[in-house]
Amino acid sequence: DSGVTQTPKHLITATGQRVTLRCSPRSGDLSVYWYQQSLDQGLQFLIQYYNGEERAKGNILERFSAQQFPDLHSELNLSSLELGDSALYFCASSPHRDRASYEQYFGPGTRLTVT
Amino acid sequence: AQKITQTQPGMFVQEKEAVTLDCTYDTSDPSYGLFWYKQPSSGEMIFLIYQGSYDQQNATEGRYSLNFQKARKSANLVISASQLGDSAMYFCAMRDRNSGNTPLVFGKGTRLSVIA
């Protein structure tokens, strides 16, 4: 158990709908990262938050948005869903350290299926 | 931009044998960190091992070791005494070492199958 929690574990929805994925980082970790894992694109970084503020942006679509709340949990909002958005969405957290040696701790993921 | 290449889509190894999973990387940063993660069929991402670009010795963690060849920009994972439970996807990843809070860049992964 990494200490990172994600809900829900599975999500099935229809095209055009909107969903919210939730992540709670490990206790004390200020950074939260969202990644998307799909068969064709592999593991892609979407967005990072640090202590409530957006820190870095990756290959995140304009239909997707995220935020980190004062209690440090984060939510990833996916709207106008398309079949291609079906993927495993991971949240990861890491401590605030000025060293890259600290690994990111991954949650169990949310498997999104768009039908 | 950082890039990770894993050229082996799939590998087979006999139980109790050693196996090497290849990883090459590309970066213009002089300081970086390299990671290996394991993803079993259940889907979670499990951290295995870390190597810093300035580390003098190759990293080891139990049955896992990292064969780091900086000049060749390679960071191969060696798993000794393979077990059936090692069957999984393995991802090589890197990040800029100058800041600890940067995203990981992943390779496409290698699927390892351990045969009894």
Tab-separated table of C-alpha atoms in Angstrom:
chain	number	residue	atom	x	y	z
A	1	ASP	CA	0.000	0.000	0.000
A	2	SER	CA	1.588	3.246	-1.211
A	3	GLY	CA	-0.549	5.471	1.014
A	4	VAL	CA	-2.056	7.222	-2.022
A	5	THR	CA	-5.781	6.640	-2.406
A	6	GLN	CA	-7.875	7.057	-5.515
A	7	THR	CA	-11.601	6.831	-5.997
A	8	PRO	CA	-13.437	5.385	-7.731
A	9	LYS	CA	-11.536	2.297	-8.765
A	10	HIS	CA	-13.654	1.763	-11.854
A	11	LEU	CA	-15.849	4.157	-13.770
A	12	ILE	CA	-18.027	3.421	-16.782
A	13	THR	CA	-19.730	6.293	-18.517
A	14	ALA	CA	-21.028	7.383	-21.896
A	15	THR	CA	-19.544	9.692	-24.485
A	16	GLY	CA	-20.218	13.353	-23.853
A	17	GLN	CA	-20.444	12.909	-20.099
A	18	ARG	CA	-18.344	14.474	-17.361
A	19	VAL	CA	-16.597	12.630	-14.518
A	20	THR	CA	-14.466	13.537	-11.526
A	21	LEU	CA	-11.591	11.422	-10.283
A	22	ARG	CA	-10.379	11.919	-6.741
A	23	CYS	CA	-6.948	11.465	-5.207
A	24	SER	CA	-5.632	11.743	-1.662
A	25	PRO	CA	-1.831	11.927	-1.458
A	26	ARG	CA	0.342	10.343	1.196
A	27	SER	CA	0.314	12.157	4.483
A	28	GLY	CA	2.692	15.107	4.274
A	29	ASP	CA	3.232	14.989	0.507
A	30	LEU	CA	2.587	18.369	-1.068
A	31	SER	CA	2.964	17.403	-4.732
A	32	VAL	CA	0.297	15.566	-6.666
A	33	TYR	CA	0.738	14.324	-10.215
A	34	TRP	CA	-1.840	12.952	-12.618
A	35	TYR	CA	-0.898	10.449	-15.301
A	36	GLN	CA	-2.924	8.746	-18.013
A	37	GLN	CA	-2.076	5.228	-19.151
A	38	SER	CA	-3.610	4.102	-22.424
A	39	LEU	CA	-2.698	1.270	-24.752
A	40	ASP	CA	-1.600	3.509	-27.590
A	41	GLN	CA	-0.001	6.412	-25.694
A	42	GLY	CA	1.565	4.594	-22.759
A	43	LEU	CA	2.059	6.504	-19.496
A	44	GLN	CA	1.629	10.218	-20.079
A	45	PHE	CA	1.987	13.008	-17.574
A	46	LEU	CA	-1.076	15.229	-17.436
A	47	ILE	CA	-0.665	17.828	-14.715
A	48	GLN	CA	1.062	18.506	-11.398
A	49	TYR	CA	-0.039	20.478	-8.370
A	50	TYR	CA	2.119	21.595	-5.511
A	51	ASN	CA	0.505	22.826	-2.317
A	52	GLY	CA	-2.610	23.951	-4.104
A	53	GLU	CA	-1.014	25.569	-7.112
A	54	GLU	CA	-0.518	24.245	-10.606
A	55	ARG	CA	3.169	23.445	-11.039
A	56	ALA	CA	3.552	21.771	-14.408
A	57	LYS	CA	1.394	20.814	-17.334
A	58	GLY	CA	1.888	17.924	-19.690
A	59	ASN	CA	-0.264	16.455	-22.418
A	60	ILE	CA	-3.537	17.471	-20.838
A	61	LEU	CA	-6.496	18.161	-23.097
A	62	GLU	CA	-8.488	21.377	-22.724
A	63	ARG	CA	-11.508	19.219	-21.837
A	64	PHE	CA	-9.613	18.081	-18.730
A	65	SER	CA	-8.955	20.162	-15.656
A	66	ALA	CA	-7.689	19.564	-12.173
A	67	GLN	CA	-7.323	21.244	-8.832
A	68	GLN	CA	-5.737	20.639	-5.468
A	69	PHE	CA	-7.666	21.604	-2.370
A	70	PRO	CA	-6.406	23.056	0.951
A	71	ASP	CA	-6.416	19.572	2.500
A	72	LEU	CA	-4.119	18.574	-0.405
A	73	HIS	CA	-6.483	16.111	-2.030
A	74	SER	CA	-6.824	16.571	-5.760
A	75	GLU	CA	-9.538	16.082	-8.321
A	76	LEU	CA	-9.231	15.507	-12.048
A	77	ASN	CA	-12.258	16.563	-14.048
A	78	LEU	CA	-12.820	15.050	-17.479
A	79	SER	CA	-15.594	16.501	-19.615
A	80	SER	CA	-17.147	15.897	-23.035
A	81	LEU	CA	-15.760	12.406	-22.812
A	82	GLU	CA	-14.742	10.556	-25.943
A	83	LEU	CA	-14.076	6.879	-26.540
A	84	GLY	CA	-10.361	7.646	-26.688
A	85	ASP	CA	-10.394	8.917	-23.121
A	86	SER	CA	-10.808	5.358	-21.894
A	87	ALA	CA	-7.666	4.712	-19.885
A	88	LEU	CA	-6.174	4.059	-16.474
A	89	TYR	CA	-5.686	7.333	-14.621
A	90	PHE	CA	-3.044	7.405	-11.935
A	91	CYS	CA	-2.438	9.880	-9.209
A	92	ALA	CA	0.994	10.023	-7.616
A	93	SER	CA	2.452	12.043	-4.798
A	94	SER	CA	5.929	12.907	-3.648
A	95	PRO	CA	7.509	14.773	-0.766
A	96	HIS	CA	8.751	18.295	-1.155
A	97	ARG	CA	12.455	17.755	-1.479
A	98	ASP	CA	15.083	19.332	-3.631
A	99	ARG	CA	16.285	15.950	-4.761
A	100	ALA	CA	15.042	13.884	-7.652
A	101	SER	CA	15.856	10.713	-5.762
A	102	TYR	CA	12.505	10.702	-4.063
A	103	GLU	CA	10.266	8.394	-5.981
A	104	GLN	CA	6.680	9.153	-6.724
A	105	TYR	CA	4.183	7.011	-4.880
A	106	PHE	CA	1.377	5.887	-7.118
A	107	GLY	CA	-2.213	5.273	-6.201
A	108	PRO	CA	-4.049	2.162	-7.429
A	109	GLY	CA	-5.513	4.066	-10.382
A	110	THR	CA	-9.006	4.711	-11.691
A	111	ARG	CA	-9.964	2.705	-14.740
A	112	LEU	CA	-12.240	4.817	-16.911
A	113	THR	CA	-14.279	3.193	-19.648
A	114	VAL	CA	-16.176	5.453	-22.027
A	115	THR	CA	-18.869	3.663	-24.031
B	1	ALA	CA	13.372	17.151	-23.694
B	2	GLN	CA	13.861	13.910	-21.853
B	3	LYS	CA	13.136	10.625	-23.565
B	4	ILE	CA	13.160	6.999	-22.445
B	5	THR	CA	13.403	4.096	-24.871
B	6	GLN	CA	12.606	0.500	-24.003
B	7	THR	CA	13.159	-1.608	-27.089
B	8	GLN	CA	11.919	-4.949	-25.755
B	9	PRO	CA	8.117	-5.140	-25.890
B	10	GLY	CA	8.193	-8.593	-24.301
B	11	MET	CA	10.693	-10.894	-22.631
B	12	PHE	CA	10.574	-14.468	-21.385
B	13	VAL	CA	12.777	-15.895	-18.647
B	14	GLN	CA	12.972	-19.239	-16.935
B	15	GLU	CA	12.235	-19.294	-13.236
B	16	LYS	CA	15.402	-18.860	-11.104
B	17	GLU	CA	17.332	-17.387	-14.041
B	18	ALA	CA	18.515	-13.780	-14.302
B	19	VAL	CA	17.076	-11.362	-16.845
B	20	THR	CA	18.088	-7.928	-18.114
B	21	LEU	CA	15.532	-5.367	-19.220
B	22	ASP	CA	16.957	-2.658	-21.446
B	23	CYS	CA	16.488	1.072	-21.046
B	24	THR	CA	18.197	3.909	-22.862
B	25	TYR	CA	17.567	7.550	-22.204
B	26	ASP	CA	18.188	10.908	-23.719
B	27	THR	CA	18.525	14.196	-21.890
B	28	SER	CA	20.505	17.389	-22.086
B	29	ASP	CA	20.396	17.815	-18.313
B	30	PRO	CA	23.678	16.961	-16.581
B	31	SER	CA	21.845	15.945	-13.436
B	32	TYR	CA	18.972	13.480	-13.496
B	33	GLY	CA	17.432	10.491	-11.761
B	34	LEU	CA	16.472	7.158	-13.257
B	35	PHE	CA	13.753	4.871	-11.905
B	36	TRP	CA	12.264	1.477	-12.559
B	37	TYR	CA	8.655	0.657	-11.761
B	38	LYS	CA	6.809	-2.666	-11.886
B	39	GLN	CA	3.172	-2.915	-12.915
B	40	PRO	CA	1.579	-6.319	-12.220
B	41	SER	CA	-1.657	-7.348	-13.877
B	42	SER	CA	-3.576	-5.810	-10.986
B	43	GLY	CA	-2.492	-2.416	-12.321
B	44	GLU	CA	-0.679	-0.685	-9.490
B	45	MET	CA	2.713	0.944	-10.060
B	46	ILE	CA	5.391	-0.326	-7.695
B	47	PHE	CA	8.694	1.507	-7.307
B	48	LEU	CA	11.683	-0.827	-7.616
B	49	ILE	CA	14.964	1.050	-7.789
B	50	TYR	CA	16.571	4.459	-8.281
B	51	GLN	CA	19.879	5.598	-9.798
B	52	GLY	CA	21.214	9.141	-9.709
B	53	SER	CA	23.313	10.418	-12.571
B	54	TYR	CA	26.208	11.242	-10.250
B	55	ASP	CA	26.056	8.056	-8.231
B	56	GLN	CA	29.375	6.263	-8.440
B	57	GLN	CA	28.002	2.805	-7.845
B	58	ASN	CA	25.210	0.913	-9.516
B	59	ALA	CA	22.060	0.792	-7.422
B	60	THR	CA	20.907	-2.485	-5.901
B	61	GLU	CA	17.720	-3.389	-4.065
B	62	GLY	CA	17.434	-7.033	-3.131
B	63	ARG	CA	17.141	-9.051	-6.350
B	64	TYR	CA	17.062	-5.879	-8.440
B	65	SER	CA	20.149	-4.110	-9.681
B	66	LEU	CA	20.612	-1.319	-12.152
B	67	ASN	CA	23.391	-1.560	-14.714
B	68	PHE	CA	24.110	2.130	-15.234
B	69	GLN	CA	26.359	3.060	-18.164
B	70	LYS	CA	26.356	6.825	-18.311
B	71	ALA	CA	28.427	7.197	-21.473
B	72	ARG	CA	26.021	4.906	-23.318
B	73	LYS	CA	23.012	6.537	-21.648
B	74	SER	CA	21.674	3.183	-20.579
B	75	ALA	CA	20.087	2.080	-17.318
B	76	ASN	CA	19.264	-1.590	-17.631
B	77	LEU	CA	17.390	-3.422	-14.897
B	78	VAL	CA	18.752	-6.795	-13.868
B	79	ILE	CA	16.486	-9.157	-11.973
B	80	SER	CA	18.293	-12.101	-10.444
B	81	ALA	CA	16.736	-15.451	-9.527
B	82	SER	CA	13.458	-14.710	-11.318
B	83	GLN	CA	10.237	-15.737	-9.610
B	84	LEU	CA	6.796	-16.348	-11.050
B	85	GLY	CA	5.617	-13.235	-9.231
B	86	ASP	CA	8.032	-11.142	-11.295
B	87	SER	CA	5.758	-11.533	-14.321
B	88	ALA	CA	4.597	-7.975	-14.978
B	89	MET	CA	5.153	-4.851	-17.048
B	90	TYR	CA	8.330	-2.976	-16.208
B	91	PHE	CA	8.742	0.724	-16.851
B	92	CYS	CA	11.907	2.765	-16.948
B	93	ALA	CA	11.478	6.446	-16.079
B	94	MET	CA	13.536	9.559	-15.487
B	95	ARG	CA	13.258	13.023	-14.058
B	96	ASP	CA	15.361	16.152	-13.895
B	97	ARG	CA	17.422	15.909	-10.716
B	98	ASN	CA	17.769	19.624	-10.300
B	99	SER	CA	14.319	19.737	-8.881
B	100	GLY	CA	12.753	16.974	-6.911
B	101	ASN	CA	9.269	17.979	-7.824
B	102	THR	CA	9.144	17.287	-11.509
B	103	PRO	CA	7.071	14.739	-13.397
B	104	LEU	CA	8.450	11.420	-14.466
B	105	VAL	CA	8.978	10.618	-18.128
B	106	PHE	CA	8.244	6.949	-18.823
B	107	GLY	CA	9.267	4.487	-21.477
B	108	LYS	CA	6.685	2.268	-23.149
B	109	GLY	CA	7.518	-0.656	-20.944
B	110	THR	CA	8.620	-4.276	-21.256
B	111	ARG	CA	6.320	-7.167	-20.449
B	112	LEU	CA	8.239	-9.853	-18.585
B	113	SER	CA	6.892	-13.380	-18.423
B	114	VAL	CA	8.530	-15.837	-16.043
B	115	ILE	CA	8.164	-19.478	-17.056
B	116	ALA	CA	8.138	-22.314	-14.536
